[in-house]
PDB file of C-alpha atoms in Angstrom:
ATOM      1  CA  MET O 648      51.586 -46.167 -51.336  1.00 54.00           C
ATOM      2  CA  GLU O 649      48.577 -45.630 -49.133  1.00 58.00           C
ATOM      3  CA  ILE O 650      45.559 -47.674 -50.219  1.00 60.00           C
ATOM      4  CA  PHE O 651      43.114 -47.026 -47.420  1.00 58.00           C
ATOM      5  CA  LYS O 652      43.061 -44.831 -44.342  1.00 61.00           C
ATOM      6  CA  THR O 653      40.344 -44.645 -41.710  1.00 57.00           C
ATOM      7  CA  ASP O 654      39.231 -41.312 -40.351  1.00 54.00           C
ATOM      8  CA  GLU O 655      39.834 -41.483 -36.583  1.00 53.00           C
ATOM      9  CA  SER O 656      36.286 -40.469 -35.633  1.00 53.00           C
ATOM     10  CA  LYS O 657      34.873 -42.883 -38.210  1.00 51.00           C
ATOM     11  CA  ARG O 658      37.170 -45.631 -36.917  1.00 47.00           C
ATOM     12  CA  GLN O 659      35.728 -45.253 -33.432  1.00 49.00           C
ATOM     13  CA  GLN O 660      32.135 -44.941 -34.641  1.00 52.00           C
ATOM     14  CA  ILE O 661      32.242 -48.209 -36.552  1.00 50.00           C
ATOM     15  CA  LEU O 662      33.606 -50.122 -33.594  1.00 48.00           C
ATOM     16  CA  THR O 663      30.033 -50.444 -32.373  1.00 46.00           C
ATOM     17  CA  GLU O 664      27.514 -47.640 -32.253  1.00 56.00           C
ATOM     18  CA  SER O 665      26.646 -47.613 -28.561  1.00 61.00           C
ATOM     19  CA  GLY O 666      25.285 -51.096 -28.234  1.00 67.00           C
ATOM     20  CA  THR O 667      23.761 -51.801 -31.659  1.00 77.00           C
ATOM     21  CA  ASN O 668      25.686 -55.117 -31.745  1.00 85.00           C
ATOM     22  CA  GLU O 669      27.097 -54.221 -35.168  1.00 88.00           C
ATOM     23  CA  VAL O 670      30.677 -54.293 -36.355  1.00 90.00           C
ATOM     24  CA  GLU O 671      32.641 -53.697 -39.542  1.00 92.00           C
ATOM     25  CA  ILE O 672      35.073 -56.454 -40.482  1.00 94.00           C
ATOM     26  CA  ILE O 673      37.884 -56.100 -42.975  1.00 96.00           C
ATOM     27  CA  GLU O 674      38.344 -59.313 -44.965  1.00 97.00           C
ATOM     28  CA  PHE O 675      41.934 -60.011 -46.021  1.00 97.00           C
ATOM     29  CA  LEU O 676      43.792 -62.931 -47.565  1.00 95.00           C
ATOM     30  CA  LEU O 677      46.576 -65.206 -46.412  1.00 94.00           C
ATOM     31  CA  GLY O 678      47.089 -67.349 -49.480  1.00 91.00           C
ATOM     32  CA  ARG O 679      43.571 -68.049 -50.711  1.00 89.00           C
ATOM     33  CA  GLN O 680      42.015 -68.294 -47.237  1.00 93.00           C
ATOM     34  CA  SER O 681      39.944 -65.376 -45.940  1.00 96.00           C
ATOM     35  CA  PHE O 682      40.598 -63.894 -42.508  1.00 97.00           C
ATOM     36  CA  GLY O 683      39.140 -60.896 -40.733  1.00 97.00           C
ATOM     37  CA  ILE O 684      39.691 -58.308 -38.011  1.00 96.00           C
ATOM     38  CA  ASN O 685      37.660 -55.409 -36.662  1.00 93.00           C
ATOM     39  CA  VAL O 686      38.075 -52.319 -38.858  1.00 93.00           C
ATOM     40  CA  ALA O 687      38.353 -50.239 -35.680  1.00 89.00           C
ATOM     41  CA  LYS O 688      41.854 -51.661 -35.202  1.00 92.00           C
ATOM     42  CA  VAL O 689      43.007 -50.702 -38.713  1.00 95.00           C
ATOM     43  CA  ARG O 690      44.518 -47.248 -39.002  1.00 93.00           C
ATOM     44  CA  GLU O 691      45.453 -47.585 -42.674  1.00 95.00           C
ATOM     45  CA  ILE O 692      46.400 -50.044 -45.404  1.00 96.00           C
ATOM     46  CA  VAL O 693      49.532 -49.482 -47.507  1.00 96.00           C
ATOM     47  CA  SER O 694      51.147 -51.314 -50.413  1.00 95.00           C
ATOM     48  CA  PHE O 695      54.057 -53.514 -49.398  1.00 96.00           C
ATOM     49  CA  ASP O 696      57.477 -52.307 -50.550  1.00 94.00           C
ATOM     50  CA  ARG O 697      60.284 -54.557 -49.347  1.00 94.00           C
ATOM     51  CA  SER O 698      62.820 -51.761 -49.797  1.00 95.00           C
ATOM     52  CA  ASN O 699      61.142 -49.920 -46.899  1.00 96.00           C
ATOM     53  CA  VAL O 700      61.829 -52.776 -44.460  1.00 96.00           C
ATOM     54  CA  THR O 701      64.967 -52.876 -42.321  1.00 96.00           C
ATOM     55  CA  ALA O 702      65.799 -56.252 -40.794  1.00 94.00           C
ATOM     56  CA  VAL O 703      66.306 -56.419 -37.022  1.00 93.00           C
ATOM     57  CA  PRO O 704      68.909 -58.887 -35.678  1.00 93.00           C
ATOM     58  CA  GLU O 705      67.599 -61.638 -33.384  1.00 90.00           C
ATOM     59  CA  ALA O 706      63.986 -60.600 -33.961  1.00 92.00           C
ATOM     60  CA  TYR O 707      61.073 -62.980 -33.440  1.00 93.00           C
ATOM     61  CA  HIS O 708      60.830 -65.379 -36.397  1.00 94.00           C
ATOM     62  CA  SER O 709      57.710 -63.715 -37.880  1.00 95.00           C
ATOM     63  CA  VAL O 710      58.962 -60.142 -37.434  1.00 96.00           C
ATOM     64  CA  MET O 711      60.311 -59.016 -40.807  1.00 96.00           C
ATOM     65  CA  GLY O 712      61.881 -55.887 -39.335  1.00 96.00           C
ATOM     66  CA  MET O 713      61.008 -52.213 -39.041  1.00 97.00           C
ATOM     67  CA  LEU O 714      58.801 -50.709 -41.736  1.00 97.00           C
ATOM     68  CA  LEU O 715      59.472 -47.124 -42.779  1.00 96.00           C
ATOM     69  CA  LEU O 716      56.103 -45.408 -43.084  1.00 94.00           C
ATOM     70  CA  ARG O 717      56.452 -41.775 -44.024  1.00 91.00           C
ATOM     71  CA  ASP O 718      58.488 -40.217 -41.170  1.00 88.00           C
ATOM     72  CA  SER O 719      58.143 -43.034 -38.660  1.00 93.00           C
ATOM     73  CA  THR O 720      58.926 -46.729 -38.283  1.00 95.00           C
ATOM     74  CA  LEU O 721      56.887 -49.602 -36.904  1.00 96.00           C
ATOM     75  CA  PRO O 722      57.382 -53.350 -36.435  1.00 96.00           C
ATOM     76  CA  LEU O 723      56.239 -55.420 -39.408  1.00 98.00           C
ATOM     77  CA  VAL O 724      54.862 -58.921 -38.775  1.00 97.00           C
ATOM     78  CA  ASP O 725      54.548 -61.528 -41.528  1.00 97.00           C
ATOM     79  CA  LEU O 726      51.109 -62.772 -40.501  1.00 96.00           C
ATOM     80  CA  LYS O 727      51.205 -65.853 -42.725  1.00 95.00           C
ATOM     81  CA  LYS O 728      54.555 -66.927 -41.281  1.00 94.00           C
ATOM     82  CA  HIS O 729      53.410 -66.268 -37.736  1.00 95.00           C
ATOM     83  CA  MET O 730      50.338 -68.435 -38.204  1.00 92.00           C
ATOM     84  CA  ASP O 731      52.442 -71.182 -39.777  1.00 90.00           C
ATOM     85  CA  LEU O 732      50.511 -71.147 -43.048  1.00 90.00           C
ATOM     86  CA  PRO O 733      52.109 -72.491 -46.264  1.00 86.00           C
ATOM     87  CA  ARG O 734      53.858 -70.001 -48.492  1.00 79.00           C
ATOM     88  CA  SER O 735      51.805 -69.208 -51.586  1.00 70.00           C
ATOM     89  CA  GLN O 736      53.197 -69.553 -55.096  1.00 67.00           C
ATOM     90  CA  ASP O 737      50.486 -67.277 -56.533  1.00 64.00           C
ATOM     91  CA  ASN O 738      51.994 -64.367 -58.382  1.00 59.00           C
ATOM     92  CA  ASP O 739      48.727 -62.468 -58.635  1.00 58.00           C
ATOM     93  CA  LEU O 740      48.450 -61.846 -54.887  1.00 71.00           C
ATOM     94  CA  ARG O 741      48.959 -58.171 -54.104  1.00 86.00           C
ATOM     95  CA  GLN O 742      50.623 -57.982 -50.717  1.00 94.00           C
ATOM     96  CA  VAL O 743      49.670 -55.079 -48.472  1.00 96.00           C
ATOM     97  CA  VAL O 744      50.356 -54.005 -44.905  1.00 98.00           C
ATOM     98  CA  LEU O 745      47.568 -53.577 -42.376  1.00 98.00           C
ATOM     99  CA  VAL O 746      48.696 -50.799 -40.047  1.00 97.00           C
ATOM    100  CA  CYS O 747      46.861 -51.578 -36.817  1.00 95.00           C
ATOM    101  CA  GLU O 748      46.541 -49.715 -33.539  1.00 92.00           C
ATOM    102  CA  PHE O 749      45.351 -51.336 -30.305  1.00 88.00           C
ATOM    103  CA  ASN O 750      46.611 -51.625 -26.719  1.00 84.00           C
ATOM    104  CA  LYS O 751      48.287 -48.242 -27.342  1.00 83.00           C
ATOM    105  CA  MET O 752      50.665 -49.882 -29.852  1.00 88.00           C
ATOM    106  CA  VAL O 753      51.000 -49.492 -33.631  1.00 93.00           C
ATOM    107  CA  ASN O 754      52.167 -52.501 -35.654  1.00 96.00           C
ATOM    108  CA  GLY O 755      52.115 -53.553 -39.292  1.00 98.00           C
ATOM    109  CA  PHE O 756      50.848 -56.937 -40.494  1.00 98.00           C
ATOM    110  CA  LEU O 757      51.804 -58.223 -43.952  1.00 97.00           C
ATOM    111  CA  VAL O 758      48.904 -59.970 -45.735  1.00 97.00           C
ATOM    112  CA  ASP O 759      48.294 -61.205 -49.277  1.00 95.00           C
ATOM    113  CA  GLY O 760      45.590 -58.707 -50.145  1.00 94.00           C
ATOM    114  CA  VAL O 761      42.354 -57.158 -48.939  1.00 95.00           C
ATOM    115  CA  ARG O 762      38.975 -58.125 -50.352  1.00 93.00           C
ATOM    116  CA  GLN O 763      36.401 -55.825 -48.782  1.00 93.00           C
ATOM    117  CA  ILE O 764      34.830 -54.413 -45.643  1.00 95.00           C
ATOM    118  CA  HIS O 765      31.673 -56.098 -44.372  1.00 95.00           C
ATOM    119  CA  ARG O 766      29.162 -54.575 -41.970  1.00 93.00           C
ATOM    120  CA  CYS O 767      27.541 -57.316 -39.931  1.00 92.00           C
ATOM    121  CA  SER O 768      26.144 -58.206 -36.537  1.00 92.00           C
ATOM    122  CA  TRP O 769      28.192 -59.771 -33.776  1.00 91.00           C
ATOM    123  CA  ASP O 770      25.527 -62.485 -33.503  1.00 90.00           C
ATOM    124  CA  GLN O 771      26.688 -63.770 -36.922  1.00 93.00           C
ATOM    125  CA  ILE O 772      30.131 -64.460 -35.480  1.00 93.00           C
ATOM    126  CA  VAL O 773      30.582 -67.933 -33.990  1.00 90.00           C
ATOM    127  CA  PRO O 774      33.157 -68.628 -31.235  1.00 86.00           C
ATOM    128  CA  LEU O 775      35.894 -71.129 -31.961  1.00 80.00           C
ATOM    129  CA  SER O 776      35.173 -74.587 -30.566  1.00 77.00           C
ATOM    130  CA  PRO O 777      36.806 -75.313 -27.176  1.00 70.00           C
ATOM    131  CA  PHE O 778      38.722 -78.190 -28.782  1.00 67.00           C
ATOM    132  CA  LEU O 779      40.444 -75.870 -31.251  1.00 66.00           C
ATOM    133  CA  SER O 780      40.894 -72.969 -28.829  1.00 60.00           C
ATOM    134  CA  TYR O 781      42.805 -75.311 -26.508  1.00 60.00           C
ATOM    135  CA  TYR O 782      45.671 -75.210 -29.009  1.00 62.00           C
ATOM    136  CA  LYS O 783      45.675 -71.385 -28.988  1.00 60.00           C
ATOM    137  CA  PRO O 784      45.749 -71.011 -32.773  1.00 68.00           C
ATOM    138  CA  GLY O 785      45.478 -67.212 -32.863  1.00 85.00           C
ATOM    139  CA  ILE O 786      41.877 -67.446 -34.070  1.00 90.00           C
ATOM    140  CA  THR O 787      38.967 -66.487 -31.816  1.00 87.00           C
ATOM    141  CA  SER O 788      35.922 -67.114 -34.011  1.00 90.00           C
ATOM    142  CA  SER O 789      34.558 -67.343 -37.544  1.00 93.00           C
ATOM    143  CA  ILE O 790      31.824 -65.830 -39.675  1.00 94.00           C
ATOM    144  CA  SER O 791      30.212 -66.862 -42.957  1.00 94.00           C
ATOM    145  CA  LEU O 792      30.366 -64.008 -45.485  1.00 91.00           C
ATOM    146  CA  ASP O 793      29.384 -64.351 -49.146  1.00 88.00           C
ATOM    147  CA  ASN O 794      29.461 -68.160 -48.844  1.00 89.00           C
ATOM    148  CA  LYS O 795      32.996 -68.053 -47.437  1.00 91.00           C
ATOM    149  CA  ASN O 796      34.220 -68.995 -43.973  1.00 93.00           C
ATOM    150  CA  VAL O 797      36.165 -66.007 -42.642  1.00 96.00           C
ATOM    151  CA  LEU O 798      38.382 -66.711 -39.612  1.00 94.00           C
ATOM    152  CA  MET O 799      38.692 -63.894 -37.072  1.00 94.00           C
ATOM    153  CA  VAL O 800      42.316 -63.301 -36.059  1.00 94.00           C
ATOM    154  CA  ASP O 801      43.299 -62.684 -32.429  1.00 91.00           C
ATOM    155  CA  LEU O 802      45.872 -59.911 -32.862  1.00 92.00           C
ATOM    156  CA  GLU O 803      46.332 -59.553 -29.100  1.00 87.00           C
ATOM    157  CA  HIS O 804      47.375 -63.210 -28.955  1.00 86.00           C
ATOM    158  CA  ILE O 805      49.886 -62.656 -31.742  1.00 91.00           C
ATOM    159  CA  MET O 806      51.434 -59.638 -30.035  1.00 89.00           C
ATOM    160  CA  VAL O 807      51.800 -61.565 -26.760  1.00 85.00           C
ATOM    161  CA  ASP O 808      53.692 -64.242 -28.707  1.00 89.00           C
ATOM    162  CA  ILE O 809      56.067 -61.605 -30.058  1.00 91.00           C
ATOM    163  CA  TYR O 810      56.241 -59.388 -26.964  1.00 85.00           C
ATOM    164  CA  PRO O 811      55.771 -61.639 -23.907  1.00 78.00           C
ATOM    165  CA  GLU O 812      56.169 -58.594 -21.657  1.00 69.00           C
ATOM    166  CA  THR O 813      52.733 -57.402 -22.815  1.00 65.00           C
ATOM    167  CA  LYS O 814      51.107 -60.435 -21.195  1.00 62.00           C
ATOM    168  CA  LEU O 815      49.046 -59.577 -18.143  1.00 59.00           C
ATOM    169  CA  VAL O 816      50.991 -60.041 -14.929  1.00 53.00           C
ATOM    170  CA  TYR O 817      50.136 -59.097 -11.376  1.00 50.00           C
ATOM    171  CA  SER O 818      52.359 -57.539  -8.723  1.00 51.00           C
ATOM    172  CA  GLU O 819      50.859 -57.078  -5.270  1.00 51.00           C
ATOM    173  CA  GLU O 820      53.360 -54.361  -4.418  1.00 49.00           C
ATOM    174  CA  VAL O 821      52.376 -52.249  -7.421  1.00 44.00           C
ATOM    175  CA  VAL O 822      48.621 -52.186  -7.006  1.00 45.00           C
ATOM    176  CA  GLU O 823      48.119 -52.380  -3.262  1.00 47.00           C
ATOM    177  CA  ASP O 824      47.444 -49.403  -1.037  1.00 49.00           C
ATOM    178  CA  HIS O 825      50.348 -49.733   1.388  1.00 40.00           C
ATOM    179  CA  ASN O 826      48.170 -48.403   4.217  1.00 43.00           C
ATOM    180  CA  LEU O 827      45.798 -51.345   3.813  1.00 49.00           C
ATOM    181  CA  ASP O 828      46.366 -54.771   5.286  1.00 60.00           C
ATOM    182  CA  ILE O 829      46.937 -57.084   2.286  1.00 64.00           C
ATOM    183  CA  ALA O 830      45.443 -60.144   3.962  1.00 71.00           C
ATOM    184  CA  LYS O 831      42.293 -58.184   4.783  1.00 73.00           C
ATOM    185  CA  ARG O 832      41.979 -56.959   1.189  1.00 80.00           C
ATOM    186  CA  HIS O 833      42.390 -60.504  -0.162  1.00 84.00           C
ATOM    187  CA  HIS O 834      39.673 -61.741   2.172  1.00 86.00           C
ATOM    188  CA  GLU O 835      37.312 -59.020   0.918  1.00 89.00           C
ATOM    189  CA  ARG O 836      38.036 -59.978  -2.682  1.00 93.00           C
ATOM    190  CA  GLU O 837      37.365 -63.637  -1.960  1.00 92.00           C
ATOM    191  CA  GLU O 838      33.823 -62.727  -0.892  1.00 92.00           C
ATOM    192  CA  THR O 839      32.945 -61.491  -4.393  1.00 96.00           C
ATOM    193  CA  HIS O 840      31.737 -63.226  -7.552  1.00 97.00           C
ATOM    194  CA  ILE O 841      32.518 -61.831 -10.995  1.00 97.00           C
ATOM    195  CA  ILE O 842      31.135 -62.799 -14.400  1.00 98.00           C
ATOM    196  CA  PHE O 843      33.791 -62.331 -17.095  1.00 98.00           C
ATOM    197  CA  ALA O 844      33.126 -62.325 -20.856  1.00 97.00           C
ATOM    198  CA  GLU O 845      36.103 -62.453 -23.257  1.00 94.00           C
ATOM    199  CA  ASP O 846      36.580 -64.238 -26.575  1.00 90.00           C
ATOM    200  CA  SER O 847      40.379 -64.441 -26.606  1.00 87.00           C
ATOM    201  CA  PRO O 848      41.632 -67.682 -24.979  1.00 84.00           C
ATOM    202  CA  ILE O 849      44.965 -66.149 -24.012  1.00 83.00           C
ATOM    203  CA  VAL O 850      43.311 -63.102 -22.419  1.00 86.00           C
ATOM    204  CA  ARG O 851      40.806 -65.306 -20.568  1.00 88.00           C
ATOM    205  CA  SER O 852      43.654 -67.398 -19.182  1.00 86.00           C
ATOM    206  CA  SER O 853      45.749 -64.363 -18.235  1.00 86.00           C
ATOM    207  CA  VAL O 854      42.903 -62.501 -16.543  1.00 89.00           C
ATOM    208  CA  LYS O 855      41.962 -65.586 -14.544  1.00 90.00           C
ATOM    209  CA  LYS O 856      45.544 -65.875 -13.257  1.00 88.00           C
ATOM    210  CA  VAL O 857      45.745 -62.159 -12.518  1.00 87.00           C
ATOM    211  CA  THR O 858      42.442 -61.956 -10.639  1.00 90.00           C
ATOM    212  CA  GLN O 859      43.131 -65.114  -8.670  1.00 89.00           C
ATOM    213  CA  ALA O 860      46.553 -63.778  -7.683  1.00 86.00           C
ATOM    214  CA  ALA O 861      44.780 -60.713  -6.335  1.00 87.00           C
ATOM    215  CA  GLY O 862      42.229 -62.794  -4.424  1.00 91.00           C
ATOM    216  CA  TYR O 863      39.311 -62.669  -6.878  1.00 93.00           C
ATOM    217  CA  ASN O 864      38.918 -66.445  -6.917  1.00 92.00           C
ATOM    218  CA  SER O 865      35.247 -66.721  -7.874  1.00 94.00           C
ATOM    219  CA  LEU O 866      35.148 -65.985 -11.594  1.00 95.00           C
ATOM    220  CA  THR O 867      32.589 -67.394 -14.037  1.00 97.00           C
ATOM    221  CA  VAL O 868      34.003 -67.105 -17.561  1.00 96.00           C
ATOM    222  CA  PHE O 869      32.221 -66.972 -20.933  1.00 96.00           C
ATOM    223  CA  ASP O 870      33.725 -66.733 -24.423  1.00 92.00           C
ATOM    224  CA  ASN O 871      30.953 -64.536 -25.820  1.00 94.00           C
ATOM    225  CA  GLY O 872      28.551 -61.841 -24.674  1.00 95.00           C
ATOM    226  CA  GLU O 873      25.349 -63.742 -25.396  1.00 96.00           C
ATOM    227  CA  ASP O 874      26.087 -66.646 -23.042  1.00 97.00           C
ATOM    228  CA  ALA O 875      27.137 -64.184 -20.354  1.00 98.00           C
ATOM    229  CA  TYR O 876      23.866 -62.292 -20.792  1.00 98.00           C
ATOM    230  CA  LEU O 877      21.787 -65.483 -20.533  1.00 98.00           C
ATOM    231  CA  GLU O 878      23.557 -66.392 -17.285  1.00 98.00           C
ATOM    232  CA  ILE O 879      22.955 -62.928 -15.818  1.00 98.00           C
ATOM    233  CA  GLN O 880      19.320 -63.085 -16.939  1.00 98.00           C
ATOM    234  CA  LYS O 881      18.944 -66.454 -15.179  1.00 98.00           C
ATOM    235  CA  LEU O 882      20.500 -65.114 -11.979  1.00 98.00           C
ATOM    236  CA  ALA O 883      18.256 -62.030 -12.099  1.00 97.00           C
ATOM    237  CA  THR O 884      15.166 -64.244 -12.419  1.00 97.00           C
ATOM    238  CA  THR O 885      16.298 -66.378  -9.464  1.00 97.00           C
ATOM    239  CA  ALA O 886      17.019 -63.303  -7.351  1.00 97.00           C
ATOM    240  CA  LYS O 887      13.612 -61.841  -8.114  1.00 96.00           C
ATOM    241  CA  ALA O 888      11.853 -65.117  -7.234  1.00 97.00           C
ATOM    242  CA  ARG O 889      13.692 -65.226  -3.910  1.00 97.00           C
ATOM    243  CA  GLN O 890      13.089 -61.512  -3.351  1.00 97.00           C
ATOM    244  CA  VAL O 891      16.780 -60.766  -2.904  1.00 96.00           C
ATOM    245  CA  GLY O 892      19.139 -58.445  -4.743  1.00 95.00           C
ATOM    246  CA  ILE O 893      21.234 -59.564  -7.716  1.00 96.00           C
ATOM    247  CA  GLY O 894      24.275 -58.912  -5.528  1.00 95.00           C
ATOM    248  CA  GLU O 895      23.546 -62.176  -3.730  1.00 96.00           C
ATOM    249  CA  TYR O 896      24.680 -63.975  -6.900  1.00 97.00           C
ATOM    250  CA  VAL O 897      27.067 -61.675  -8.749  1.00 98.00           C
ATOM    251  CA  THR O 898      29.136 -58.694  -7.613  1.00 97.00           C
ATOM    252  CA  ALA O 899      30.203 -57.243 -10.969  1.00 98.00           C
ATOM    253  CA  ILE O 900      30.456 -57.910 -14.704  1.00 98.00           C
ATOM    254  CA  LEU O 901      33.818 -57.668 -16.472  1.00 98.00           C
ATOM    255  CA  THR O 902      33.509 -57.707 -20.245  1.00 97.00           C
ATOM    256  CA  ASP O 903      35.508 -57.315 -23.421  1.00 94.00           C
ATOM    257  CA  ILE O 904      34.001 -55.083 -26.124  1.00 93.00           C
ATOM    258  CA  GLU O 905      34.702 -57.169 -29.255  1.00 91.00           C
ATOM    259  CA  MET O 906      33.008 -60.558 -28.886  1.00 92.00           C
ATOM    260  CA  PRO O 907      31.054 -63.081 -30.962  1.00 92.00           C
ATOM    261  CA  ARG O 908      27.257 -63.258 -30.725  1.00 93.00           C
ATOM    262  CA  MET O 909      26.958 -60.127 -28.574  1.00 95.00           C
ATOM    263  CA  ASP O 910      29.502 -57.343 -28.112  1.00 94.00           C
ATOM    264  CA  GLY O 911      30.311 -55.847 -24.723  1.00 95.00           C
ATOM    265  CA  LEU O 912      28.516 -52.562 -25.306  1.00 95.00           C
ATOM    266  CA  THR O 913      25.305 -54.382 -26.214  1.00 95.00           C
ATOM    267  CA  LEU O 914      25.739 -56.680 -23.211  1.00 97.00           C
ATOM    268  CA  CYS O 915      26.057 -53.663 -20.920  1.00 97.00           C
ATOM    269  CA  ARG O 916      23.056 -51.872 -22.447  1.00 96.00           C
ATOM    270  CA  LYS O 917      20.850 -54.966 -22.120  1.00 97.00           C
ATOM    271  CA  ILE O 918      21.897 -55.510 -18.494  1.00 98.00           C
ATOM    272  CA  LYS O 919      21.098 -51.919 -17.583  1.00 97.00           C
ATOM    273  CA  GLU O 920      17.962 -51.419 -19.684  1.00 96.00           C
ATOM    274  CA  GLU O 921      16.300 -54.771 -20.355  1.00 96.00           C
ATOM    275  CA  LEU O 922      17.157 -56.476 -17.066  1.00 97.00           C
ATOM    276  CA  ARG O 923      16.942 -53.159 -15.186  1.00 97.00           C
ATOM    277  CA  LEU O 924      20.042 -53.963 -13.162  1.00 97.00           C
ATOM    278  CA  SER O 925      21.269 -50.389 -12.988  1.00 94.00           C
ATOM    279  CA  HIS O 926      23.128 -51.041  -9.713  1.00 95.00           C
ATOM    280  CA  LEU O 927      25.076 -54.048 -11.021  1.00 97.00           C
ATOM    281  CA  PRO O 928      28.557 -52.734 -11.914  1.00 97.00           C
ATOM    282  CA  VAL O 929      29.654 -53.390 -15.500  1.00 98.00           C
ATOM    283  CA  ILE O 930      33.340 -52.876 -16.272  1.00 97.00           C
ATOM    284  CA  MET O 931      34.602 -52.730 -19.868  1.00 95.00           C
ATOM    285  CA  PHE O 932      37.987 -54.372 -20.456  1.00 93.00           C
ATOM    286  CA  SER O 933      39.358 -53.734 -23.937  1.00 89.00           C
ATOM    287  CA  SER O 934      42.393 -53.084 -26.114  1.00 86.00           C
ATOM    288  CA  LEU O 935      40.497 -50.172 -27.676  1.00 84.00           C
ATOM    289  CA  ILE O 936      40.010 -47.930 -24.642  1.00 85.00           C
ATOM    290  CA  ASN O 937      40.460 -44.235 -25.504  1.00 83.00           C
ATOM    291  CA  ASP O 938      38.436 -41.039 -25.042  1.00 84.00           C
ATOM    292  CA  GLN O 939      35.936 -41.872 -27.791  1.00 84.00           C
ATOM    293  CA  MET O 940      35.473 -45.407 -26.511  1.00 87.00           C
ATOM    294  CA  ILE O 941      35.013 -44.193 -22.940  1.00 89.00           C
ATOM    295  CA  ASN O 942      32.161 -42.015 -24.225  1.00 91.00           C
ATOM    296  CA  LYS O 943      30.654 -45.117 -25.856  1.00 91.00           C
ATOM    297  CA  CYS O 944      30.958 -47.000 -22.585  1.00 93.00           C
ATOM    298  CA  LYS O 945      29.266 -44.192 -20.685  1.00 94.00           C
ATOM    299  CA  SER O 946      26.441 -44.022 -23.222  1.00 94.00           C
ATOM    300  CA  VAL O 947      25.398 -47.635 -22.490  1.00 95.00           C
ATOM    301  CA  GLY O 948      25.688 -47.216 -18.725  1.00 95.00           C
ATOM    302  CA  ALA O 949      29.087 -48.819 -18.081  1.00 96.00           C
ATOM    303  CA  ASP O 950      30.395 -48.086 -14.599  1.00 97.00           C
ATOM    304  CA  GLY O 951      34.112 -48.463 -15.286  1.00 95.00           C
ATOM    305  CA  TRP O 952      36.717 -49.414 -17.878  1.00 94.00           C
ATOM    306  CA  ALA O 953      40.317 -50.606 -18.066  1.00 91.00           C
ATOM    307  CA  ASP O 954      42.856 -51.079 -20.833  1.00 88.00           C
ATOM    308  CA  LYS O 955      43.979 -54.673 -21.390  1.00 83.00           C
ATOM    309  CA  LEU O 956      47.629 -53.800 -20.792  1.00 75.00           C
ATOM    310  CA  GLN O 957      46.932 -51.936 -17.544  1.00 77.00           C
ATOM    311  CA  VAL O 958      46.528 -54.774 -15.066  1.00 76.00           C
ATOM    312  CA  GLU O 959      47.043 -52.466 -12.090  1.00 76.00           C
ATOM    313  CA  GLU O 960      44.132 -50.371 -13.321  1.00 83.00           C
ATOM    314  CA  LEU O 961      41.993 -53.511 -13.750  1.00 89.00           C
ATOM    315  CA  ILE O 962      42.509 -54.555 -10.129  1.00 90.00           C
ATOM    316  CA  HIS O 963      41.934 -50.986  -8.979  1.00 90.00           C
ATOM    317  CA  VAL O 964      38.632 -50.762 -10.871  1.00 93.00           C
ATOM    318  CA  LEU O 965      37.495 -54.171  -9.601  1.00 94.00           C
ATOM    319  CA  ASP O 966      38.310 -53.079  -6.038  1.00 93.00           C
ATOM    320  CA  LYS O 967      36.390 -49.848  -6.519  1.00 93.00           C
ATOM    321  CA  PHE O 968      33.175 -51.618  -7.477  1.00 94.00           C
ATOM    322  CA  CYS O 969      33.544 -54.905  -5.583  1.00 94.00           C
ATOM    323  CA  VAL O 970      35.129 -54.185  -2.193  1.00 89.00           C
ATOM    324  CA  GLU O 971      34.987 -50.420  -1.710  1.00 79.00           C
ATOM    325  CA  LYS O 972      31.302 -49.922  -2.494  1.00 69.00           C
ATOM    326  CA  GLY O 973      30.388 -49.040   1.029  1.00 53.00           C
TER     327      GLY O 973
END
């Protein structure tokens, strides 16, 4: 039974309204602990009916099988099992399935119930401490809502655990222009400096490996948009004092959209409008790239965008704005 379904246009609108730094978070339960994800990733919520699940031999330990949803099937992940949380003995928990769509994939996540949807600001969301993120717990950040600590789940991390082939990898042969000398292109990339903002530890690590493999060795990484903005602001002030262009310090900005403290759309808007760095390329790198999101990116002045699963496109876009500008 369908409990909740997001209208597609509404789902894109609530992601962030062109740099307002707002987000809607759906609070759900695993046991009695509250967790959250961006509503923009939730296509619908349905009641859990075990009779609609078909087991798959040799599946990942947290994959319950394939869930029959109307006329289609999708993988169903037991989120509590995946996150190694204790099984609850509560009989009053009403299990539901969050049907989520991101990175051009649709998957179901079994949870112990949904509480409510909260509209809040990204600056209320606090990044996970470096000590905890080192252990890659599948949590990116937390937020205090109604006197509760709600942990934000890194669904991309979870899907990489289950489908390792979705992890970012780099192949020189795939992305290179075969008419271009590879050594020359690598040298050009090494002359650049990129600021990268991304809250997911596993994505940060993967992107760093990918860009370094391509020759983009100078990468300054931040786990939230606010710290990235403060660094860019500092560099802009230094450049102005020295009467040189910002390009002397940074070649381009690569940013996720969903981040604690300041989302990527707001970061882009503030760079272009408040810092007046209209010529500094800003590239959006997200699991939510589609036509509506591209329009959002354009509305805040973003220069380019790439889907998180399309590593060839990421390198191509970086090349376009970092080494092919002339």
